[in-house]
XYZ file of C-alpha atoms in Angstrom:
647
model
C 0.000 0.000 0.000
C 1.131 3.703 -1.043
C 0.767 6.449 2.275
C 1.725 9.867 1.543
C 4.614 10.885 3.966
C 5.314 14.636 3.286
C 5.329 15.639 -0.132
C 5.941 12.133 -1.676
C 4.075 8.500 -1.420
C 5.779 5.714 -0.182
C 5.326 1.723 -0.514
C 4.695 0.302 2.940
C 3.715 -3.778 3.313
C 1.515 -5.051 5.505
C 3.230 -7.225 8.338
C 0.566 -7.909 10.850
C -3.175 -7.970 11.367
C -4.034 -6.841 14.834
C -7.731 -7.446 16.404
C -10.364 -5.302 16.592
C -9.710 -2.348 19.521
C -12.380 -2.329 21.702
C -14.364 0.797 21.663
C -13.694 2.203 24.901
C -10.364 1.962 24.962
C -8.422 5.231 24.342
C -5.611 3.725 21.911
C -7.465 4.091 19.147
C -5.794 4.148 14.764
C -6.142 2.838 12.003
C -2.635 1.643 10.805
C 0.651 1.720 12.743
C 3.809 2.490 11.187
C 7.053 2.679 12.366
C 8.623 5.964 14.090
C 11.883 5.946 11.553
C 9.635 7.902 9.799
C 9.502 10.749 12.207
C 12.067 12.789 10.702
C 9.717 12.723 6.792
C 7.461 13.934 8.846
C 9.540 17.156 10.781
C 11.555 19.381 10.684
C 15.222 19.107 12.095
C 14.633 21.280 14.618
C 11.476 19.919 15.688
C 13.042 16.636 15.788
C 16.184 17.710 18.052
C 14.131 20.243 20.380
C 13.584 18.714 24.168
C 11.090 20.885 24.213
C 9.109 20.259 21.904
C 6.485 16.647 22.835
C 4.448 15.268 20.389
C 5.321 11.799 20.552
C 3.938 9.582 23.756
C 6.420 6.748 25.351
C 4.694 3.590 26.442
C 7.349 1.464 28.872
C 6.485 -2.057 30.058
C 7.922 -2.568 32.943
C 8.873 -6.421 34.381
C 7.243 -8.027 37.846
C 10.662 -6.960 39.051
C 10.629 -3.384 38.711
C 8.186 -0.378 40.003
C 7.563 2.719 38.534
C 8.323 5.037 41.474
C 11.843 3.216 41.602
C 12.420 4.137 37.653
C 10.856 7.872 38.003
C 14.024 8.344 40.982
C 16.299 8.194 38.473
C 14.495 10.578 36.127
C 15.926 14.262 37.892
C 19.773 12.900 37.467
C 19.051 11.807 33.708
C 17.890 15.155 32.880
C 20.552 17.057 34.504
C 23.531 14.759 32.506
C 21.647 15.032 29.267
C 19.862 18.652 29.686
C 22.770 20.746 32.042
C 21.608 24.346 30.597
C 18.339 23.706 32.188
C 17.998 24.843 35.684
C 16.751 21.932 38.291
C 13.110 21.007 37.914
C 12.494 23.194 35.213
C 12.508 20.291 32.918
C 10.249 16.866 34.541
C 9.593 13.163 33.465
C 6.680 11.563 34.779
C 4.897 8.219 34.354
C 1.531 7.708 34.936
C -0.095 4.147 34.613
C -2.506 3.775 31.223
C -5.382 2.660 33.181
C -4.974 6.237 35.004
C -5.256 8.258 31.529
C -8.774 8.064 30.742
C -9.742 9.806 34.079
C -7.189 12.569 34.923
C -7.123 15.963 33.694
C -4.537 16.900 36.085
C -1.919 15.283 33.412
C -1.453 16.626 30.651
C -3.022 15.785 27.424
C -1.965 13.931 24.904
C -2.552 10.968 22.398
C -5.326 9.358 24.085
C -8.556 11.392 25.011
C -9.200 12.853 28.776
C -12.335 12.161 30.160
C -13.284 14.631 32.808
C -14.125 12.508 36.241
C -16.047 14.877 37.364
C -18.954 13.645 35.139
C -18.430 9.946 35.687
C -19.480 11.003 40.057
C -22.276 13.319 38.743
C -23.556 10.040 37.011
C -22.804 7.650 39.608
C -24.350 10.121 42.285
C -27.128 10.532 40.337
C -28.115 6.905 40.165
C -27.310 6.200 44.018
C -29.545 9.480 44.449
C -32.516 7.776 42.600
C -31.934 4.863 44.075
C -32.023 6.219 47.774
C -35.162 7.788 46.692
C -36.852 4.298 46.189
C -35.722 3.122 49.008
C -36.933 5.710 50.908
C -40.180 5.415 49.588
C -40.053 1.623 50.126
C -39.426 2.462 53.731
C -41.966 5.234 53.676
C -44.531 3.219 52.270
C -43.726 0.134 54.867
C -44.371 2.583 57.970
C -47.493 3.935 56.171
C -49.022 0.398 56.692
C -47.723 -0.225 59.846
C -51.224 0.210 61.187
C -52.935 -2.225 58.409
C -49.917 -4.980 59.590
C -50.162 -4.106 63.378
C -52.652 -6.196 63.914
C -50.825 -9.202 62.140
C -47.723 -8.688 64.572
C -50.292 -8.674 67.451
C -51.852 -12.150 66.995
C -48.525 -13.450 65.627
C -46.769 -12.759 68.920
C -49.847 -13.725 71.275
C -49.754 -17.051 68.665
C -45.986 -17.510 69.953
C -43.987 -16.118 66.966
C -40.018 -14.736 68.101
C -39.268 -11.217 67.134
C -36.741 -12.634 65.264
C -38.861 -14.736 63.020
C -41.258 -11.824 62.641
C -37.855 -9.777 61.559
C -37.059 -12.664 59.538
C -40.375 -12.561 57.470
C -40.120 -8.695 56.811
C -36.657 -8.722 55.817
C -37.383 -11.533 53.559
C -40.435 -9.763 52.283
C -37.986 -6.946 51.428
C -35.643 -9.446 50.021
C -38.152 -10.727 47.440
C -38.990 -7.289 46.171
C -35.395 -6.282 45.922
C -34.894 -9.763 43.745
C -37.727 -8.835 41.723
C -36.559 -4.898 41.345
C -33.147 -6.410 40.553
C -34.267 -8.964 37.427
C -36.187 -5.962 36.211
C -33.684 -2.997 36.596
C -30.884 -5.944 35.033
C -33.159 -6.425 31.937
C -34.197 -2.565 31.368
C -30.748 -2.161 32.064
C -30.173 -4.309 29.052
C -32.855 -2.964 26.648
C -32.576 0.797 27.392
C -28.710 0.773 27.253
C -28.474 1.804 23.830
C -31.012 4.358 24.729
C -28.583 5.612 27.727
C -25.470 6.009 25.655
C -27.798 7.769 23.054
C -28.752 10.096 25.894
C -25.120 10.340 27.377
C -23.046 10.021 24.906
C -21.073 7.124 25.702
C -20.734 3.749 24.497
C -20.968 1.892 27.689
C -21.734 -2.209 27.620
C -23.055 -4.361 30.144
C -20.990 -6.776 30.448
C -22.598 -9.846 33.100
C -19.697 -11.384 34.649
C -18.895 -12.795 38.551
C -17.883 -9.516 39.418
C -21.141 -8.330 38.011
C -22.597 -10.852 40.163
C -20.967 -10.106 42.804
C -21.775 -6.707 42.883
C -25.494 -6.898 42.330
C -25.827 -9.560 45.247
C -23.701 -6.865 47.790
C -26.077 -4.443 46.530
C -29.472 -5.930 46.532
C -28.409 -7.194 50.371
C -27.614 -3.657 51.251
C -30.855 -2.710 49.492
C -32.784 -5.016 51.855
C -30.974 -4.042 54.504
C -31.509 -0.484 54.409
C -35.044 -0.309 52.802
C -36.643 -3.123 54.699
C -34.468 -2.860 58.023
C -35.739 -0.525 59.953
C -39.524 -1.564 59.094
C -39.045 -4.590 60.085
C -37.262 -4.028 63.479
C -40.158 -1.763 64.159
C -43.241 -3.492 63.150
C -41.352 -6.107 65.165
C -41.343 -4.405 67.886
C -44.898 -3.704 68.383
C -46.269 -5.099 72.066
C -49.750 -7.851 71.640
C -51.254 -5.795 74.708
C -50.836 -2.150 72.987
C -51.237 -3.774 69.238
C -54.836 -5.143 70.509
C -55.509 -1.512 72.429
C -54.997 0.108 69.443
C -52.669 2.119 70.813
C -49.684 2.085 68.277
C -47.692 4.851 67.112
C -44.344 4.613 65.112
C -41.706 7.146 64.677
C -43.439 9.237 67.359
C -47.299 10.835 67.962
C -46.954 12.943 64.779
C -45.390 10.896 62.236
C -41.931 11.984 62.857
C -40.070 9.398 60.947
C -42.736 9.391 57.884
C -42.602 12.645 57.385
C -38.847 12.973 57.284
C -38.254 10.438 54.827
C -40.860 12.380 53.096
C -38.937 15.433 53.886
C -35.290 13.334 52.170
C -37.457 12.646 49.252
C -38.633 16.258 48.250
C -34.527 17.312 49.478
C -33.552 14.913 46.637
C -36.352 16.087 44.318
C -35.533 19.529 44.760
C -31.730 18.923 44.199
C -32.193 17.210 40.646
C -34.608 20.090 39.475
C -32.953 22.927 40.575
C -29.453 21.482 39.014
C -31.589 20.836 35.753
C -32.549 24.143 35.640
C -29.209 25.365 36.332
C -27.666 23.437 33.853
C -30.247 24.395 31.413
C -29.285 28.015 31.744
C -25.731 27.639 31.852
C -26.152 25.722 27.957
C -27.967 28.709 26.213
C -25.893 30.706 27.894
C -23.303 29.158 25.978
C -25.087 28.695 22.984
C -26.425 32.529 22.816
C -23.091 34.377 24.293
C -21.027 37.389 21.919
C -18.011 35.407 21.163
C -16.473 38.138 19.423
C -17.114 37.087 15.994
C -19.452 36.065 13.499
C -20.741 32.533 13.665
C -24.105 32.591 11.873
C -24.074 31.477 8.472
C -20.186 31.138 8.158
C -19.527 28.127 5.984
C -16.444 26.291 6.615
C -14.941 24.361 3.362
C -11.642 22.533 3.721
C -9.041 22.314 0.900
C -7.428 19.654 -0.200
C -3.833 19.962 0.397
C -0.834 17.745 0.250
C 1.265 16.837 3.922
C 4.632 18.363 3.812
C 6.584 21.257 5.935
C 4.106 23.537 8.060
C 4.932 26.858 5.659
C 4.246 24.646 3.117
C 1.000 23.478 3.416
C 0.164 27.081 4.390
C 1.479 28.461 1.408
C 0.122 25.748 -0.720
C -3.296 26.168 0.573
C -3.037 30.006 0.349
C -2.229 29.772 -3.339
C -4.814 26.980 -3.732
C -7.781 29.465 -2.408
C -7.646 32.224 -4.639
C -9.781 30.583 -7.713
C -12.138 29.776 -5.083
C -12.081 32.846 -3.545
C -12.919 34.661 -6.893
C -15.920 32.495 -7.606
C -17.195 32.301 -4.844
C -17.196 35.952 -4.208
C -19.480 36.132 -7.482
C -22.357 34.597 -5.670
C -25.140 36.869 -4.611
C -25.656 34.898 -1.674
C -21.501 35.274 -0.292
C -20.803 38.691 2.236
C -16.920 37.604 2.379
C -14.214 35.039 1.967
C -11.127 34.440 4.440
C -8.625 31.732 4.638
C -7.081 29.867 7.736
C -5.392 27.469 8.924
C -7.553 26.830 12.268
C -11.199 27.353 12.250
C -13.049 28.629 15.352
C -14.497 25.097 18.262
C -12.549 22.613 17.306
C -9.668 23.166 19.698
C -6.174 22.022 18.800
C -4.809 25.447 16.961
C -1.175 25.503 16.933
C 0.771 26.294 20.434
C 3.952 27.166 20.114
C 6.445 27.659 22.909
C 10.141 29.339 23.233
C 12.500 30.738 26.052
C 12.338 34.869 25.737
C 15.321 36.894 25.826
C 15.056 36.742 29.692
C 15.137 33.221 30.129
C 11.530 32.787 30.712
C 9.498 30.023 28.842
C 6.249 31.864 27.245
C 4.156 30.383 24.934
C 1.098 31.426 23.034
C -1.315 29.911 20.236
C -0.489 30.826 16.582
C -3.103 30.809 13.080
C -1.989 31.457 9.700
C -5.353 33.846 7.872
C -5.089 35.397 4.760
C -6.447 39.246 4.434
C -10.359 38.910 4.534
C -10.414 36.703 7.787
C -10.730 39.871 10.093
C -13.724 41.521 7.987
C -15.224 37.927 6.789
C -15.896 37.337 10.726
C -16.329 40.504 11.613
C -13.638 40.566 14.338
C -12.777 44.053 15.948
C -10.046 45.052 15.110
C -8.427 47.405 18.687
C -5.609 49.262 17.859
C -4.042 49.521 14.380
C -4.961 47.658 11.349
C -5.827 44.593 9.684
C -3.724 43.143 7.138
C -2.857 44.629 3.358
C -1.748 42.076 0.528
C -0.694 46.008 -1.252
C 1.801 46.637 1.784
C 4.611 43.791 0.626
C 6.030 43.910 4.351
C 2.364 42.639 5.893
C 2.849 39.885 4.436
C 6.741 39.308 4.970
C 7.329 40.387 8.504
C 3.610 42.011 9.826
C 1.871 40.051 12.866
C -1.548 40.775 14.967
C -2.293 40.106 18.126
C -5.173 39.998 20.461
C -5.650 41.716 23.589
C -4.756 38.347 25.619
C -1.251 39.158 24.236
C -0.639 42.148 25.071
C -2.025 41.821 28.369
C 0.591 38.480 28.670
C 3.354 40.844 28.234
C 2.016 44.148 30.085
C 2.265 46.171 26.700
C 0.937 49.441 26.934
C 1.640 49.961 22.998
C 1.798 46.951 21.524
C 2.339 48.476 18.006
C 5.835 49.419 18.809
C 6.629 46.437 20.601
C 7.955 43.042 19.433
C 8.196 39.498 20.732
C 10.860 39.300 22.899
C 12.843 36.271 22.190
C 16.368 35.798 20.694
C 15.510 34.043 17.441
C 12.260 35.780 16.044
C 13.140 37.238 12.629
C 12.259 40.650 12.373
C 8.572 41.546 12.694
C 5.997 44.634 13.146
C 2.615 44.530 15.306
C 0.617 46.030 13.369
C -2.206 45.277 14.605
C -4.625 44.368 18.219
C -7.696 42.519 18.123
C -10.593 42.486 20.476
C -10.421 39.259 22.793
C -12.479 36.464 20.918
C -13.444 33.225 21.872
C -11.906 31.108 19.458
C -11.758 28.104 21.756
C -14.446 26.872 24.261
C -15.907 29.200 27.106
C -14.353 26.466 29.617
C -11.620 28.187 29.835
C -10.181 31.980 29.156
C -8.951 33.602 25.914
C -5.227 33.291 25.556
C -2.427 34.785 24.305
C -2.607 34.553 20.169
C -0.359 35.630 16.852
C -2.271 35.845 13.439
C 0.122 35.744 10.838
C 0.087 35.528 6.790
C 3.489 33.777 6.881
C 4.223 31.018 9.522
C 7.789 31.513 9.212
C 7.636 34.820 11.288
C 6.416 32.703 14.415
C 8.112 29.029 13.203
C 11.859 30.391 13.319
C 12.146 31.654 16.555
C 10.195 29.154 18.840
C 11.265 25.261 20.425
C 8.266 23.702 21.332
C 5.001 23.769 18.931
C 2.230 21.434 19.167
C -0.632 20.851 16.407
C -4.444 19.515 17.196
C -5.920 19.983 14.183
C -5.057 19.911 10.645
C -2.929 23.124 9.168
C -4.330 22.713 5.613
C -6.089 26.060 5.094
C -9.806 26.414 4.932
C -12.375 28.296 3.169
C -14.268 30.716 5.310
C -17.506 31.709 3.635
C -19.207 34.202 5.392
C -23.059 34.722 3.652
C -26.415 36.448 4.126
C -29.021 34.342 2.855
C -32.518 33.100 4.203
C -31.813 30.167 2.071
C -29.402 28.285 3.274
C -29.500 24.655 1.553
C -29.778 26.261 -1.603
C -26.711 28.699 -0.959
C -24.660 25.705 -0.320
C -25.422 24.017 -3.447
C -24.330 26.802 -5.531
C -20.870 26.491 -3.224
C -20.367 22.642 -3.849
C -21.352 23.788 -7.562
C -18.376 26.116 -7.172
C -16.008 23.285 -5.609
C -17.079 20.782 -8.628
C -16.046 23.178 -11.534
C -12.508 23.977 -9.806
C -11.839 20.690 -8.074
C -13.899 17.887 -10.219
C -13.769 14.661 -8.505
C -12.622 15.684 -5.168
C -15.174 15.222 -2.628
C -17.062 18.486 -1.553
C -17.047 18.423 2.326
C -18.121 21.498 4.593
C -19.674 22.692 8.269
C -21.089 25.841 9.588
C -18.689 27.617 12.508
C -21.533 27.814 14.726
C -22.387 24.096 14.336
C -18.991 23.090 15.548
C -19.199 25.812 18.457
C -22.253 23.647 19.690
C -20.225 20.413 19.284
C -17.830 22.124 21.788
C -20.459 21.450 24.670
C -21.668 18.255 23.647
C -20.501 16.418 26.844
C -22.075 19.398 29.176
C -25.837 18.646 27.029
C -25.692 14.837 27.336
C -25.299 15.269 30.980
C -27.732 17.904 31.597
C -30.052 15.518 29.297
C -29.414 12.704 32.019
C -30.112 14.637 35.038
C -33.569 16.093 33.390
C -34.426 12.343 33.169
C -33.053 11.507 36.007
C -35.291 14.455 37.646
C -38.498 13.459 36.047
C -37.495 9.792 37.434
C -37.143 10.821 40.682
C -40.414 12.832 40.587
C -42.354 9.810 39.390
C -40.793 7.149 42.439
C -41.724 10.432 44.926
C -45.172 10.808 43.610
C -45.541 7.218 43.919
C -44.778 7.115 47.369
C -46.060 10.478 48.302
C -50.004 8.789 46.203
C -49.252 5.814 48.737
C -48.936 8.252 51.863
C -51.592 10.416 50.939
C -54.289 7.713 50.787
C -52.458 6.892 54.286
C -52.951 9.887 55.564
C -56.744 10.835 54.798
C -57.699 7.616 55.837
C -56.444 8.043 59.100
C -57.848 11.960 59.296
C -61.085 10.848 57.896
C -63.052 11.097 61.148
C -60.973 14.552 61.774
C -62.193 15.958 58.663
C -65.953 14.394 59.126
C -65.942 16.157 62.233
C -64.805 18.974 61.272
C -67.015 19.562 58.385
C -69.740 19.051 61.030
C -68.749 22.133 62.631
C -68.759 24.164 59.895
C -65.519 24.226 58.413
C -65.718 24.447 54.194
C -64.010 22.285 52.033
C -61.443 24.966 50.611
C -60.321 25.155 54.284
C -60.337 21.422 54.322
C -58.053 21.155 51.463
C -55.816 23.544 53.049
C -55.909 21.849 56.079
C -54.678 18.571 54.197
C -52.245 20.790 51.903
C -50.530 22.797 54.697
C -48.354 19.101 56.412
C -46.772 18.836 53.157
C -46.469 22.337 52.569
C -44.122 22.984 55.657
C -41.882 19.364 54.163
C -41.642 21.013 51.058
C -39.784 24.208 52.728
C -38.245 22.411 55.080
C -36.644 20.506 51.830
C -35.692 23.695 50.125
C -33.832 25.000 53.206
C -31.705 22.118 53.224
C -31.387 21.327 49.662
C -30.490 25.048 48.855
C -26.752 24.481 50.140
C -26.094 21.119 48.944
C -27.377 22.223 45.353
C -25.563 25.186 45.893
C -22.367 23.987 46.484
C -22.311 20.923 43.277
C -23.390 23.266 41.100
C -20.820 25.807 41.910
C -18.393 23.316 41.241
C -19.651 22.214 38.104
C -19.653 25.876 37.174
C -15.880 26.488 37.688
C -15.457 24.567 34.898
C -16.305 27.699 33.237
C -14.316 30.474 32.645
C -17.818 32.519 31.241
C -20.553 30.979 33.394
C -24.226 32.155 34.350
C -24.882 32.755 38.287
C -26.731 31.176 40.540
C -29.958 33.082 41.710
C -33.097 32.204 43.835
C -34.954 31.842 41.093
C -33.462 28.636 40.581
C -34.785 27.576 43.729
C -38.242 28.644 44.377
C -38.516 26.980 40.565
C -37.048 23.320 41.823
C -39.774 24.080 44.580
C -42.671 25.308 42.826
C -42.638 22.299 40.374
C -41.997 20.065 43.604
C -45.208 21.832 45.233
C -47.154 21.328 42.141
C -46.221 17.776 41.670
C -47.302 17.040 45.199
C -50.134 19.044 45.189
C -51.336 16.893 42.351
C -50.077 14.028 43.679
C -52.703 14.061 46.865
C -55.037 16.209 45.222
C -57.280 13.172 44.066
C -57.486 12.338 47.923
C -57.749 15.080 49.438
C -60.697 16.086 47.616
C -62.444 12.574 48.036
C -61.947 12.892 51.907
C -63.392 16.431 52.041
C -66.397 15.219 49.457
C -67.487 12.555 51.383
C -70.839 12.699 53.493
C -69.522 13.121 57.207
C -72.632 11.194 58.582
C -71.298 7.972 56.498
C -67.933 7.884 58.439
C -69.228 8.831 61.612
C -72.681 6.923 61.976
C -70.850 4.030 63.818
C -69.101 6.468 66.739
């Protein structure tokens, strides 16, 4: 097989098959070939530079050796091999693979980096939902402790142990934490695909004696927990006061029903008000000035051969202006600029060198032609943008953004000049307003625009590249016909490059990519929400019919003396009323504080307001209040003289 390795192709043989990589593992390619090639592939002085890391090492070590023995030896290797570097300026770590996936605290390279963070917002998630069915398991098991009390009575006058009456609950509990279990395995099963839609991910369930294992720890816990304390209270219940009618549980009022009611409407509150959050934070995103036009900006790669970065630049520069010219015929096209980095997709060229001080700066660097300013409408500060009629422009002229001159505490940037040893020499003409060419997780920084690479590529050490340099088309349009606007592009693309496939994306497409990850989990915690709501309003249906059964004679009584049934459903209303606030209080902080968290991911984030809150509790109200509303208005409907004719 022929591969193109820098401006020529090369016969390569296959010498191995290798299986299928497993989708999540983070080595992912294609084809492997052998690093000899490196040097086709760089420059010299990219290949010599310490500095400069693109490559990733992977050491096997034997049962004999450990890695914090081999990383010891690291600072003394550096010093013999790297002297001119002062101590610890220069480090070697190692960090075990299975440790890659799920740090950000190293830094990136080959393999992706998952944030944790959003691997514990989904595990928390799911204990939090599954806490909430417990609780309503045990909430639901004290509701009927009146309907069983009787049951516990004659058992124990009968002769029946407390322990075999614990016994029977627990395995009561133990059978419907079986059953859950089969079910939640097979929906498990059957909505996966559904999940990873939702998420993002491409998780499998994968049964297996750990698997096994696991589930059995959990559904004992499960039983345990849920079915527990029931049981060591229903228990507990004396014949004499069982028979007397005289049983309360968790206190005169309720206590302990009403604060696992309380636990439910905390956790309730929690997953709305972090929805809602969430929610805002995304079209905040979404509708924020970046500092450029992305609306209708049509982004059209050319096809350009590897070779040399000022190549390809150059290449692709040349290789734009037919384009450019057509295009610019349309009706339908505002502007054309070039570039070698488009706006979202991360990855633009950072480039690194020691200044003239000794201090190690770096800063991100993309190659634009002279319509890029104008064609997205970036401000331009202090100074101009670029002028293909001034000859030095292109040969020595740079802009900057503020970021940059900020970096280096320039007052006047326009008479200032990079300060490092081996930058050829260069003019600033020209500051642009901050923009956010790279995601709102973190702040602008520091970047050069330049129309020749050369300026920046001579005097740096260290560069890294994300994304592809080939330059691209930047097609900035006003049209309220989109689809059809593209066709006559691609029409365009097919006289001037026949054959060669006609791919393209819109700039503010690939901004919303950015922020995928963030939507797929606030997509999970909205269902998780509504989930939660559901198990709550089941339990909170079950306590309500609880709870007017045993206030029936209140009510019937009441009603007798007057009182009107608006007053009545108040009356009902107002217990879970006061649980509700009670809930907000103490889910308030705890919401608070993960959200806030979540936020600092940010570097432009929304804040968070009351509004959030009284929302998460509003809904909460309104769910309960519909909840017992069937109920509630039964009990205060009913004749009084039918529930009281036997008294």
């Amino acid at each position: 097989m022929e591969i193109q390795m820098g401006a020529e192709f090369q016969n390569f043989f296959v010498k191995a098959v290798l299986s299928d990589i497993p989708a999540n593992s983070s080595l992912q390619f294609d084809y492997l070939i052998s690093d000899l090639h490196y040097k086709t592939l760089y420059n010299p002085r990219t290949v010599d530079s310490w500095t400069n890391v693109i490559c990733e090492t992977y050491i096997l070590l034997d049962e004999n050796n450990h890695a914090e023995a081999l990383a010891d030896k690291f600072p003394n290797l550096i010093n013999e091999i790297l002297p001119d570097f002062d101590q610890g300026t220069y480090s070697i770590g190692l960090q075990p693979i299975t440790d890659i996936h799920l740090n950000p605290d190293m830094p990136v390279g080959y393999a992706p980096v998952s944030d944790p963070k959003y691997s514990y917002i989904l595990s928390a998630i799911a204990v939090l939902i599954l806490v909430v069915a417990a609780v309503n398991f045990m909430t639901l098991s004290l509701g009927q402790s009146m309907v069983r009390a009787k049951e516990v009575g004659v058992r124990k006058v009968a002769g029946a142990q407390r322990r075999q009456l614990i016994f029977q609950f627990l395995a009561e509990a133990s059978l419907v934490t079986l059953i859950s279990l089969g079910m939640g395995v097979l929906l498990s099963i059957l909505g996966l695909p559904l999940f990873n839609d939702l998420a993002g991910k491409t998780l499998a369930l994968n049964i297996s004696g750990t698997t096994i294992l696991f589930l059995g720890v959990l559904a004992g816990l499960i039983t345990f927990f849920a079915g527990g304390y029931p049981a060591f209270i229903l228990s507990g219940f004396r014949p004499i006061m069982v028979l007397k009618n005289d049983v309360k549980v968790g206190g005169g009022k309720q206590t302990l029903r009403k604060l696992l009611v309380i636990v439910q409407f905390v956790f309730s509150i929690f997953l709305i008000s972090s929805t809602l959050i969430m929610r805002s934070q995304i079209n905040f995103l979404r509708n924020k000035d970046l500092g450029f036009k992305k609306e209708q900006v049509l982004v059209v790669p050319l096809n350009i051969s590897a070779g040399r970065y000022s190549a390809v630049v150059e290449s692709g520069m040349q290789a734009s202006k037919p384009f450019r010219n057509e295009l610019m015929k349309l009706p339908e096209v505002v502007k054309v600029g070039v570039a070698s980095h488009i706006m979202g997709t991360g990855g633009w060229t950072g480039v690194g060198y020691t200044d003239s001080e000794g201090n190690f700066r770096n800063f991100d660097m993309n190659s634009i032609d002279e319509d890029y300013i104008p064609a997205l409408q970036i401000e331009v500060k202090h100074g101009r943008n670029f002028d293909v009629n001034i000859p030095s422009d292109i040969r020595r002229g740079i802009i900057i953004n503020e970021a940059f001159a900020k970096e280096y505490a320039w007052e006047d940037p326009l008479i200032e000049k990079i300060p490092g040893n081996d930058f050829p020499d260069h003019e600033i003409i020209g500051v642009v307003k901050d923009f956010n060419y790279a995601s709102l997780h973190g702040q602008v920084t520091p970047l050069v625009m330049v129309m020749d690479p050369g300026i920046i590529l001579k005097g740096i050490s260290d560069i890294g590249i994300g994304t592809s340099i080939a330059p691209k088309l930047m097609i900035s349009m006003s049209s309220d016909n989109l689809s059809e606007s593209v066709e006559k592009i691609k029409a365009v693309w097919n006289k001037l490059s026949p054959g060669e496939e006609f791919n393209f994306s819109f700039v503010d497409q690939t901004l919303d990519a950015q922020y995928e990850n963030d939507r797929h989990l606030e997509q999970v915690v909205t269902s998780a929400s509504i989930l939660a709501i559901l198990i709550g309003s089941l339990g909170l249906l079950g306590l309500a019919s609880l709870n007017m059964t045993a206030r029936v004679k209140e009510i019937s009584m009441r009603k007798i003396l007057g009182a009107s049934n608006q007053t009545l459903l108040t009356l009902l209303a107002w217990d879970f009323l006061i649980m509700i606030a009670i809930a907000l209080v103490l889910a308030v902080p705890v919401t608070y504080f993960a959200m806030s968290n979540w936020l600092n991911g940010f570097s432009y984030r929304v804040s968070i307001t009351p509004v959030f809150f009284l929302a998460a509790g509003g809904i909460s109200l309104l769910v309960a209040m519909l909840t017992i509303s069937y109920h509630a208005v039964k009990t205060t409907m009913t004749n009084p003289a039918n529930n009281l004719r036997h008294e």
